[in-house]
XYZ file of C-alpha atoms in Angstrom:
55
model
C 54.642 144.522 43.029
C 53.709 148.110 43.902
C 52.582 147.017 47.355
C 55.930 145.309 48.000
C 57.786 148.492 47.025
C 55.639 150.579 49.383
C 56.322 148.134 52.222
C 60.056 148.389 51.543
C 59.938 152.184 51.818
C 57.987 152.022 55.085
C 60.458 149.508 56.538
C 63.406 151.717 55.588
C 61.778 154.758 57.204
C 61.257 152.748 60.388
C 64.865 151.633 60.297
C 66.084 155.220 59.868
C 63.922 156.356 62.773
C 65.364 153.610 64.954
C 68.896 154.607 63.980
C 68.218 158.243 64.872
C 66.823 157.126 68.218
C 69.958 155.104 68.941
C 72.191 158.029 67.987
C 70.259 160.378 70.277
C 70.491 157.861 73.124
C 74.244 157.484 72.581
C 74.736 161.260 72.614
C 72.688 161.542 75.817
C 74.804 158.868 77.509
C 78.003 160.592 76.364
C 76.814 163.949 77.726
C 75.810 162.377 81.043
C 79.181 160.634 81.355
C 81.050 163.837 80.539
C 79.096 165.897 83.042
C 79.609 163.245 85.702
C 83.346 163.120 85.030
C 83.730 166.895 85.264
C 81.223 167.441 88.078
C 83.769 168.825 90.541
C 85.252 171.230 88.013
C 81.823 172.453 86.920
C 80.743 173.064 90.504
C 83.934 175.044 91.114
C 83.399 177.190 88.022
C 79.805 178.012 88.890
C 80.706 178.680 92.520
C 83.376 181.115 91.353
C 80.897 182.859 89.036
C 78.345 183.051 91.843
C 80.933 184.589 94.173
C 81.804 187.246 91.583
C 78.155 188.138 90.973
C 77.192 188.239 94.664
C 80.256 189.429 96.615
């Protein structure tokens, strides 16, 4: 009985780790999509900053 309870805890920890991995992957995909969508705007902002720093 004790062994079955220990196995249950280990399985739940593995499941939680998998869920965290999926969440991290989803966040990474969302960040990549956002940066891709705003690529032109970001380039313009950094170009403007560069021009102000190095006239």
